[in-house]
Coordinates of C-alpha atoms and ligand atoms in Angstrom, one line a residue:
M89 CA -7.8 -20.6 21.3
T90 CA -7.6 -24.6 21.0
N91 CA -4.6 -25.0 18.4
R92 CA -1.7 -23.0 16.9
I93 CA -0.7 -24.6 14.4
P94 CA -2.8 -23.8 10.9
D95 CA -3.9 -27.0 9.2
P96 CA -4.1 -26.6 5.1
A97 CA -6.8 -29.0 4.9
R98 CA -9.0 -26.7 7.5
F99 CA -9.2 -23.8 5.0
P100 CA -12.2 -24.0 2.0
A101 CA -11.3 -25.5 -1.1
R102 CA -11.5 -21.9 -3.0
F103 CA -9.4 -19.9 -0.3
T104 CA -8.1 -16.8 -1.5
W105 CA -4.0 -16.9 -1.1
G106 CA -2.4 -14.0 -0.9
V107 CA 0.5 -11.0 -0.5
A108 CA -0.3 -7.5 -0.3
T109 CA 1.3 -4.3 -1.3
S110 CA 0.8 -0.7 -1.7
S111 CA 2.0 1.7 -4.9
Y112 CA 3.6 4.7 -3.4
Q113 CA 5.3 1.8 -0.7
I114 CA 7.4 0.2 -3.3
E115 CA 7.0 1.8 -6.6
G116 CA 9.3 4.5 -6.5
A117 CA 9.1 6.8 -10.0
P118 CA 7.4 9.5 -9.3
R119 CA 7.4 11.6 -11.2
E120 CA 7.9 9.3 -14.8
D121 CA 5.7 8.9 -17.6
G122 CA 3.5 11.7 -16.6
K123 CA 2.6 11.1 -12.9
G124 CA 1.9 14.0 -10.8
P125 CA 2.4 14.7 -7.4
S126 CA 0.8 12.7 -4.4
I127 CA 0.3 14.5 -0.7
W128 CA 3.0 11.8 0.1
D129 CA 5.9 13.0 -2.1
T130 CA 5.1 16.1 -0.6
F131 CA 4.6 14.8 3.6
C132 CA 8.0 13.3 2.4
R133 CA 10.0 16.6 1.7
T134 CA 8.7 18.4 4.8
P135 CA 11.5 18.4 7.3
G136 CA 11.4 16.0 10.3
K137 CA 7.9 14.0 9.6
V138 CA 9.7 11.2 7.9
R139 CA 12.3 9.2 9.9
G140 CA 15.7 9.4 8.7
G141 CA 14.0 11.6 5.6
D142 CA 13.5 9.1 4.0
T143 CA 11.3 8.8 1.1
G144 CA 9.4 6.8 -1.3
D145 CA 11.4 7.9 -4.7
V146 CA 13.3 4.7 -4.9
A147 CA 11.5 2.4 -2.4
C148 CA 11.2 -1.1 -4.0
D149 CA 11.8 0.1 -7.6
H150 CA 9.1 -2.3 -8.7
Y151 CA 7.7 0.1 -11.1
H152 CA 11.2 -0.6 -13.0
R153 CA 11.3 -4.4 -12.0
L154 CA 7.7 -5.6 -12.5
D155 CA 8.4 -8.7 -14.3
S156 CA 10.6 -10.2 -11.9
D157 CA 8.5 -8.8 -9.0
L158 CA 5.9 -11.1 -10.6
D159 CA 8.0 -14.0 -10.9
M160 CA 8.6 -13.3 -7.1
I161 CA 4.9 -13.5 -6.4
R162 CA 4.4 -16.5 -8.6
D163 CA 7.2 -18.4 -6.8
L164 CA 5.1 -18.0 -3.1
G165 CA 2.7 -19.9 -4.4
V166 CA -0.3 -17.7 -3.9
N167 CA -3.5 -17.4 -6.2
A168 CA -3.9 -13.5 -5.4
Y169 CA -2.3 -10.3 -5.4
R170 CA -3.0 -7.4 -3.7
F171 CA -2.0 -3.8 -4.9
S172 CA -2.9 -0.7 -5.3
I173 CA -3.6 2.0 -7.7
S174 CA -1.7 5.4 -7.8
W175 CA -4.5 7.8 -8.4
P176 CA -1.9 10.5 -9.6
R177 CA -0.6 8.1 -12.3
I178 CA -4.1 7.9 -13.7
L179 CA -5.1 11.3 -13.2
P180 CA -1.9 13.3 -12.3
H181 CA -3.8 16.6 -11.2
G182 CA -6.9 14.3 -9.4
R183 CA -9.4 15.0 -12.0
G184 CA -9.3 15.7 -16.2
A185 CA -7.5 14.1 -18.5
V186 CA -6.1 10.5 -18.2
N187 CA -2.4 10.1 -18.5
Q188 CA -2.6 6.6 -20.3
A189 CA 0.7 6.0 -19.3
G190 CA 0.0 5.2 -15.8
L191 CA -2.7 3.2 -16.9
D192 CA -0.4 0.9 -19.0
F193 CA 1.7 0.1 -16.1
Y194 CA -1.5 -1.3 -14.3
Q195 CA -2.4 -3.0 -17.1
R196 CA 1.1 -5.0 -17.9
L197 CA 0.4 -5.5 -14.4
V198 CA -2.7 -7.4 -14.3
D199 CA -1.7 -9.0 -17.3
G200 CA 1.4 -9.9 -16.1
L201 CA -0.2 -11.6 -12.9
L202 CA -3.1 -13.6 -14.9
T203 CA -0.2 -14.9 -17.3
R204 CA 1.1 -16.5 -14.4
G205 CA -2.3 -17.8 -12.7
I206 CA -2.9 -15.0 -10.0
T207 CA -5.8 -12.8 -9.6
P208 CA -5.7 -9.6 -9.5
W209 CA -7.0 -7.3 -6.6
A210 CA -6.9 -3.5 -6.8
T211 CA -6.8 -1.7 -4.3
L212 CA -8.5 2.2 -5.6
Y213 CA -6.7 4.6 -2.8
H214 CA -4.1 3.4 -0.8
W215 CA -3.9 7.3 0.7
D216 CA -1.1 8.5 -2.4
L217 CA -4.2 11.5 -2.7
P218 CA -3.1 13.9 -5.6
Q219 CA -2.0 17.4 -4.3
T220 CA -3.5 19.2 -6.4
L221 CA -6.7 17.7 -4.6
E222 CA -5.0 18.3 -1.3
D223 CA -4.5 22.3 -1.9
E224 CA -8.4 21.9 -2.8
G225 CA -9.2 20.8 0.8
G226 CA -8.4 17.4 0.1
W227 CA -10.7 14.6 2.2
T228 CA -12.1 17.2 4.3
V229 CA -13.8 18.8 0.9
R230 CA -16.9 16.8 -0.6
G231 CA -15.3 17.6 -3.9
T232 CA -12.4 14.9 -3.5
A233 CA -14.6 12.6 -3.0
E234 CA -16.9 13.3 -6.2
A235 CA -13.4 12.9 -7.4
F236 CA -12.6 10.4 -6.4
G237 CA -15.9 8.1 -8.3
T238 CA -14.3 10.3 -11.4
Y239 CA -11.3 8.5 -10.9
S240 CA -13.0 5.0 -10.1
A241 CA -15.1 4.9 -12.7
V242 CA -11.8 5.7 -15.1
V243 CA -10.2 2.7 -13.2
A244 CA -13.2 0.3 -13.6
A245 CA -13.6 1.1 -17.1
A246 CA -10.3 0.2 -18.1
L247 CA -9.7 -2.8 -16.3
G248 CA -12.9 -4.1 -15.7
D249 CA -12.8 -6.9 -18.1
R250 CA -9.4 -8.5 -15.8
V251 CA -10.2 -7.3 -12.8
K252 CA -12.7 -9.1 -10.8
H253 CA -11.7 -7.6 -6.8
F254 CA -11.7 -4.0 -6.4
I255 CA -11.4 -2.4 -3.0
T256 CA -12.4 0.8 -2.5
L257 CA -10.1 2.7 0.0
N258 CA -7.9 1.2 2.6
E259 CA -8.0 2.1 5.6
P260 CA -10.4 5.5 6.0
W261 CA -9.5 5.4 10.0
C262 CA -5.7 6.2 9.3
S263 CA -5.9 8.8 6.4
A264 CA -8.9 11.0 8.5
Y265 CA -7.0 10.5 12.2
L266 CA -3.3 10.3 11.2
G267 CA -3.4 12.2 8.2
Y268 CA -6.1 15.2 9.3
G269 CA -6.4 14.9 13.5
I270 CA -3.0 14.2 14.6
G271 CA -0.5 14.9 11.7
I272 CA 1.5 11.7 11.8
H273 CA 1.0 10.7 8.3
A274 CA 0.3 12.7 4.9
P275 CA -0.9 15.4 5.0
G276 CA 0.3 16.4 8.2
R277 CA -2.7 18.1 9.5
H278 CA -3.7 18.3 13.1
D279 CA -7.0 19.3 13.3
L280 CA -10.0 17.0 15.1
R281 CA -13.0 19.0 13.8
A282 CA -11.2 18.5 9.8
S283 CA -10.2 14.4 10.5
F284 CA -13.9 14.1 10.9
A285 CA -14.7 15.9 7.7
A286 CA -12.6 13.8 6.0
T287 CA -14.4 10.9 7.9
H288 CA -17.0 11.8 6.2
H289 CA -16.0 12.3 2.6
L290 CA -14.1 9.3 2.8
L291 CA -17.1 7.1 3.3
V292 CA -19.3 9.2 0.5
G293 CA -16.2 8.8 -1.6
H294 CA -16.4 5.0 -1.3
G295 CA -20.1 5.2 -1.8
R296 CA -19.2 6.9 -5.0
A297 CA -16.3 4.2 -6.1
M298 CA -18.8 1.5 -5.2
Q299 CA -21.2 3.1 -8.0
A300 CA -18.4 3.5 -10.3
I301 CA -17.6 0.1 -10.1
R302 CA -20.9 -1.4 -10.7
G303 CA -21.6 0.8 -13.7
Q304 CA -18.2 0.2 -15.4
A305 CA -17.1 -3.2 -13.9
P306 CA -20.8 -5.0 -13.2
G307 CA -19.0 -8.7 -12.7
A308 CA -16.7 -7.5 -10.8
Q309 CA -16.8 -7.9 -6.7
A310 CA -16.0 -4.6 -4.6
G311 CA -15.7 -3.7 -0.6
I312 CA -13.6 -1.5 1.4
T313 CA -10.8 -2.5 3.5
L314 CA -11.0 -1.0 7.3
N315 CA -8.6 -1.3 9.8
L316 CA -10.0 -3.2 12.7
H317 CA -9.5 -3.4 16.2
H318 CA -11.2 -6.0 18.2
T319 CA -11.5 -4.0 21.9
Y320 CA -11.4 -5.4 25.4
P321 CA -12.1 -3.4 28.0
A322 CA -9.3 -3.1 31.0
T323 CA -11.1 -4.6 33.8
D324 CA -15.2 -5.6 34.2
T325 CA -15.9 -2.7 35.7
P326 CA -19.1 -0.7 33.8
A327 CA -16.5 2.2 33.6
D328 CA -13.8 0.5 31.3
R329 CA -16.5 -1.6 29.7
A330 CA -18.2 1.7 28.7
A331 CA -14.8 2.8 27.7
A332 CA -14.1 -0.1 25.3
Y333 CA -17.4 0.7 24.0
R334 CA -16.3 4.6 22.8
M335 CA -13.3 3.2 21.4
D336 CA -14.6 0.8 19.7
G337 CA -17.0 3.1 18.5
F338 CA -14.5 5.5 17.2
Q339 CA -12.3 3.0 15.2
N340 CA -14.4 0.0 14.4
R341 CA -18.0 1.5 14.6
W342 CA -17.8 4.7 13.0
Y343 CA -17.2 3.0 9.5
L344 CA -18.8 -0.1 9.8
D345 CA -22.3 0.9 10.9
P346 CA -22.1 3.2 7.7
V347 CA -20.6 1.1 5.3
Y348 CA -23.7 -1.3 6.4
G349 CA -26.3 1.2 5.4
R350 CA -27.2 2.2 9.4
G351 CA -25.4 5.5 9.0
Y352 CA -23.0 6.8 11.7
P353 CA -22.9 4.6 15.0
Q354 CA -25.4 8.0 17.4
D355 CA -23.5 7.1 21.1
M356 CA -20.5 8.3 18.9
V357 CA -22.4 11.6 17.3
D358 CA -23.8 12.2 20.9
L359 CA -19.8 12.0 22.3
L360 CA -17.9 14.0 19.3
G361 CA -20.8 17.1 19.7
D362 CA -19.1 20.1 17.7
L363 CA -16.5 17.5 16.1
S364 CA -19.3 15.8 14.0
P365 CA -20.1 16.0 10.5
Q366 CA -23.4 16.2 11.8
A367 CA -22.5 19.4 13.9
Q368 CA -20.4 20.4 11.1
G369 CA -23.2 20.4 8.5
L370 CA -21.8 17.8 6.3
V371 CA -24.1 15.2 6.0
L372 CA -26.5 15.3 3.5
P373 CA -29.8 14.2 2.3
G374 CA -29.3 10.2 1.2
D375 CA -25.8 9.9 2.5
T376 CA -27.0 7.3 4.4
E377 CA -27.5 5.2 1.3
L378 CA -24.4 6.2 -0.9
M379 CA -22.4 5.1 2.3
G380 CA -24.3 1.7 2.4
Q381 CA -24.1 1.1 -1.1
P382 CA -24.4 -2.9 -0.9
T383 CA -20.5 -4.5 -0.8
D384 CA -19.7 -8.0 -1.8
F385 CA -17.3 -8.5 1.4
L386 CA -15.2 -6.6 3.9
G387 CA -11.5 -6.1 3.6
V388 CA -10.0 -6.4 6.9
N389 CA -6.2 -5.2 8.1
M390 CA -6.0 -6.5 11.5
Y391 CA -2.8 -6.4 13.2
S392 CA -3.2 -6.2 17.0
R393 CA -6.1 -5.8 19.6
A394 CA -6.6 -3.0 21.9
V395 CA -7.5 -2.7 25.6
G396 CA -9.3 0.4 27.2
Q397 CA -9.6 1.9 30.2
D398 CA -11.8 4.7 31.4
A399 CA -9.9 7.9 31.7
P400 CA -12.4 11.0 32.4
G401 CA -11.2 14.1 30.5
E402 CA -8.5 12.4 28.4
G403 CA -9.5 13.3 25.1
F404 CA -12.6 13.1 23.2
L405 CA -13.0 9.8 24.0
H406 CA -12.4 9.7 27.7
A407 CA -10.6 6.5 27.0
R408 CA -6.6 4.9 27.4
Q409 CA -5.6 2.4 25.3
I410 CA -3.3 0.7 27.8
R411 CA -0.3 -1.9 27.4
P412 CA -1.3 -4.9 28.9
E413 CA 2.1 -6.7 30.6
G414 CA 3.1 -9.9 30.0
S415 CA 2.3 -10.4 26.4
A416 CA 4.5 -10.2 23.5
Y417 CA 5.4 -7.1 21.1
T418 CA 6.1 -6.6 17.9
G419 CA 8.5 -3.7 16.7
F420 CA 6.0 -1.2 16.4
D421 CA 4.9 -2.1 19.9
W422 CA 1.8 -3.6 18.8
E423 CA 0.5 -6.6 21.0
V424 CA 0.5 -10.0 19.6
A425 CA -3.1 -10.9 19.8
P426 CA -4.4 -13.8 17.4
D427 CA -7.2 -14.4 19.8
S428 CA -8.3 -11.1 19.2
L429 CA -8.1 -12.1 15.3
T430 CA -10.6 -14.8 15.9
D431 CA -13.0 -12.5 18.1
L432 CA -13.2 -9.9 15.4
L433 CA -13.9 -12.0 12.8
V434 CA -16.7 -13.8 14.7
R435 CA -18.1 -10.8 16.1
L436 CA -18.0 -8.9 12.4
Q437 CA -19.9 -12.3 11.2
E438 CA -22.6 -11.5 13.6
D439 CA -22.8 -8.2 13.8
Y440 CA -23.1 -7.0 10.5
A441 CA -23.2 -10.6 8.4
P442 CA -20.3 -9.6 5.4
D443 CA -21.2 -12.0 2.7
A444 CA -17.7 -12.9 2.7
I445 CA -14.8 -11.3 4.9
Y446 CA -11.2 -11.1 3.4
I447 CA -8.3 -10.4 5.5
T448 CA -6.7 -7.9 3.2
E449 CA -3.4 -7.3 5.2
N450 CA -2.1 -9.1 8.4
G451 CA 1.5 -9.2 9.2
S452 CA 4.3 -7.6 11.9
T453 CA 7.5 -5.8 12.0
Y454 CA 10.7 -6.6 13.9
P455 CA 14.6 -6.0 13.7
D456 CA 15.6 -8.2 11.1
V457 CA 18.8 -9.3 11.1
A458 CA 20.3 -10.2 8.0
D459 CA 23.4 -12.5 6.8
E460 CA 25.9 -11.2 3.9
D461 CA 23.9 -13.3 1.4
G462 CA 20.7 -11.5 3.0
N463 CA 18.8 -14.5 4.3
V464 CA 16.8 -13.4 7.5
N465 CA 16.3 -16.4 10.0
D466 CA 12.7 -14.5 11.5
L467 CA 11.8 -16.6 14.0
E468 CA 9.2 -14.5 15.5
R469 CA 7.5 -13.5 12.8
T470 CA 7.0 -17.1 11.2
Q471 CA 5.3 -17.6 14.8
Y472 CA 2.8 -14.2 14.2
L473 CA 2.2 -15.8 10.9
T474 CA 1.3 -19.0 12.0
E475 CA -0.6 -17.9 15.0
H476 CA -2.8 -15.7 13.1
L477 CA -3.5 -18.8 10.2
A478 CA -4.6 -20.9 12.8
A479 CA -6.9 -17.8 14.4
T480 CA -8.1 -17.7 11.0
Q481 CA -8.6 -21.4 11.0
E482 CA -10.5 -21.3 14.5
A483 CA -13.0 -18.3 13.1
L484 CA -14.0 -20.1 10.1
A485 CA -14.8 -23.0 12.5
R486 CA -17.4 -20.9 14.4
G487 CA -19.2 -19.4 11.5
A488 CA -16.9 -16.5 9.9
K489 CA -17.6 -16.4 6.5
V490 CA -13.4 -15.5 5.8
A491 CA -12.9 -16.2 2.2
G492 CA -9.1 -14.8 1.5
Y493 CA -6.0 -14.0 3.7
F494 CA -3.4 -11.6 2.4
A495 CA 0.0 -11.3 4.3
W496 CA 1.3 -7.3 4.9
S497 CA 3.3 -7.5 3.1
L498 CA 5.1 -9.3 -0.2
M499 CA 8.2 -7.6 0.8
D500 CA 10.2 -5.1 2.9
N501 CA 9.0 -1.5 2.0
F502 CA 8.6 2.0 2.4
E503 CA 6.6 2.1 5.9
W504 CA 5.1 5.6 6.4
A505 CA 6.1 7.6 8.5
E506 CA 8.7 5.3 9.8
G507 CA 10.3 5.1 6.3
Y508 CA 12.6 2.1 5.9
D509 CA 13.1 1.4 9.6
K510 CA 10.2 -0.7 10.2
R511 CA 10.0 -3.9 7.7
F512 CA 7.5 -5.9 7.0
G513 CA 7.9 -8.5 4.3
I514 CA 7.6 -11.7 4.0
V515 CA 10.5 -11.1 1.7
H516 CA 14.0 -9.2 2.3
V517 CA 14.5 -6.3 0.5
D518 CA 18.1 -5.1 0.2
F519 CA 17.7 -1.1 -0.2
G520 CA 21.1 -0.8 -1.2
T521 CA 21.2 -3.6 -4.2
Q522 CA 17.1 -4.2 -4.7
V523 CA 17.7 -8.0 -4.2
R524 CA 15.1 -9.7 -2.7
T525 CA 15.2 -13.0 -0.4
P526 CA 12.7 -14.9 1.2
K527 CA 12.5 -15.1 4.8
L528 CA 11.9 -18.3 6.8
S529 CA 8.5 -16.2 7.2
G530 CA 8.0 -16.2 3.5
R531 CA 9.0 -19.8 2.9
T532 CA 7.0 -21.3 5.9
Y533 CA 4.0 -19.8 4.2
R534 CA 5.1 -21.0 0.4
D535 CA 5.4 -24.4 2.2
F536 CA 2.0 -23.9 4.0
L537 CA 0.7 -23.0 0.7
A538 CA 2.0 -25.7 -1.2
R539 CA 0.3 -28.2 1.2
A540 CA -3.0 -26.3 1.0
G541 CA -2.9 -26.8 -2.6
Q542 CA -2.3 -30.3 -2.0
A543 CA -5.4 -30.6 0.2
V544 CA -7.6 -29.6 -2.2
G545 CA -6.1 -31.5 -4.8
A546 CA -4.9 -28.5 -7.0
Ligands
LIG1138 C1 -1.5 -0.3 7.6 C2 -1.4 -0.3 6.6 C3 0.0 -0.5 5.3 C4 1.2 -0.9 6.2 C5 0.8 -1.8 7.4 C6 1.9 -1.9 8.3 O1 -2.4 0.3 8.7 O2 -2.3 -0.1 5.4 O3 0.6 -0.1 3.7 O4 1.5 0.7 6.3 O5 -0.4 -0.7 8.2

């Protein structure tokens, strides 16, 4: 990378600048106003699943602090906010009667954003599947994809007059692999066959949701968010290059190819053998078209890169991710690799030609230390943020159609299996008092956005 200091003037005038959260990670209020249980409510109650026995029962108490949180978002100077809608608040059992009180919460959220001049970006599924649907097989059965289409139509019909940006799924790789394959996320299953069944039904569900949004909210832009890692070979040997390509197949192409209408990558179908959705008899005529419904943008969640080494006999990929020496790592032991963001964005543009790319998440966790007043001088997160903004700028200069950036996350929150131990916020949350205090990274982002606004004369 040539320059690691981003220049606000070098971003397009209409660039989307946001912060992101998700429902289960911030809302709390798990049983309020008719909400049904989700798989994360269940998972958190299963001993040994979440660090320290933490749950999202209170989280950031956002459900009860909506107005002050919206003021806080406005004060950061962003022009967009990405949040997710809790499916079991809208349909407590996944399908059937609509819970109006649940919809009302998101109506107030959307109206509150619009009043403050902030564009709402609604994710329809950020992992809190209604427990009733999991009891029927969850994402391993096709019925869940159909139910997701119906739920998406309900939300698009209710909010589509004001929400002009919908994301169908957040990171289906995580739902399928972490949730059904290796069990570290809800619903906690350990079954690789089930996880590849889940990938297929998630992608079918994405197609159904796209159709629902097109039908109910024809003026809205819609797409999917994938967690993508640019993948590099550990050495330049053919064996390591092939291993890196298999890792790219598992993490990236398995989702990108179907979403862009190409169906599943054949090299991966061959490699997976009995595990593949095809071998399981799950791919129906018309599914390639359904999964490949045209989208308006690609959402990219990027945190790190992957470096792959050939490892014959290891797992189904016969590849291993190595931990390069000499790199910086975040508190999750994820390598800090901003140049890989540039490479990723340029590659996506070249290989898939999306109309627009939005970085829907990017951020870092570090063991923050807050002083008595809640101030956090998070130099490492601030550096991570600025380096990734610079990497985004570089990708723009190289022709990637990047149209927006959302920092993960607005504020510290419930970090899934890690509970409250891992903080990603650019705003610090004292979970005892619920006091929010912008960190150095949050203030840096705010100052950068103020300069970006001046640069375009806004
Ligand atoms: C992503 C998730 C998000 C958050 C970050 C750290 O995989 O989408 O909810 O947990 O990681």
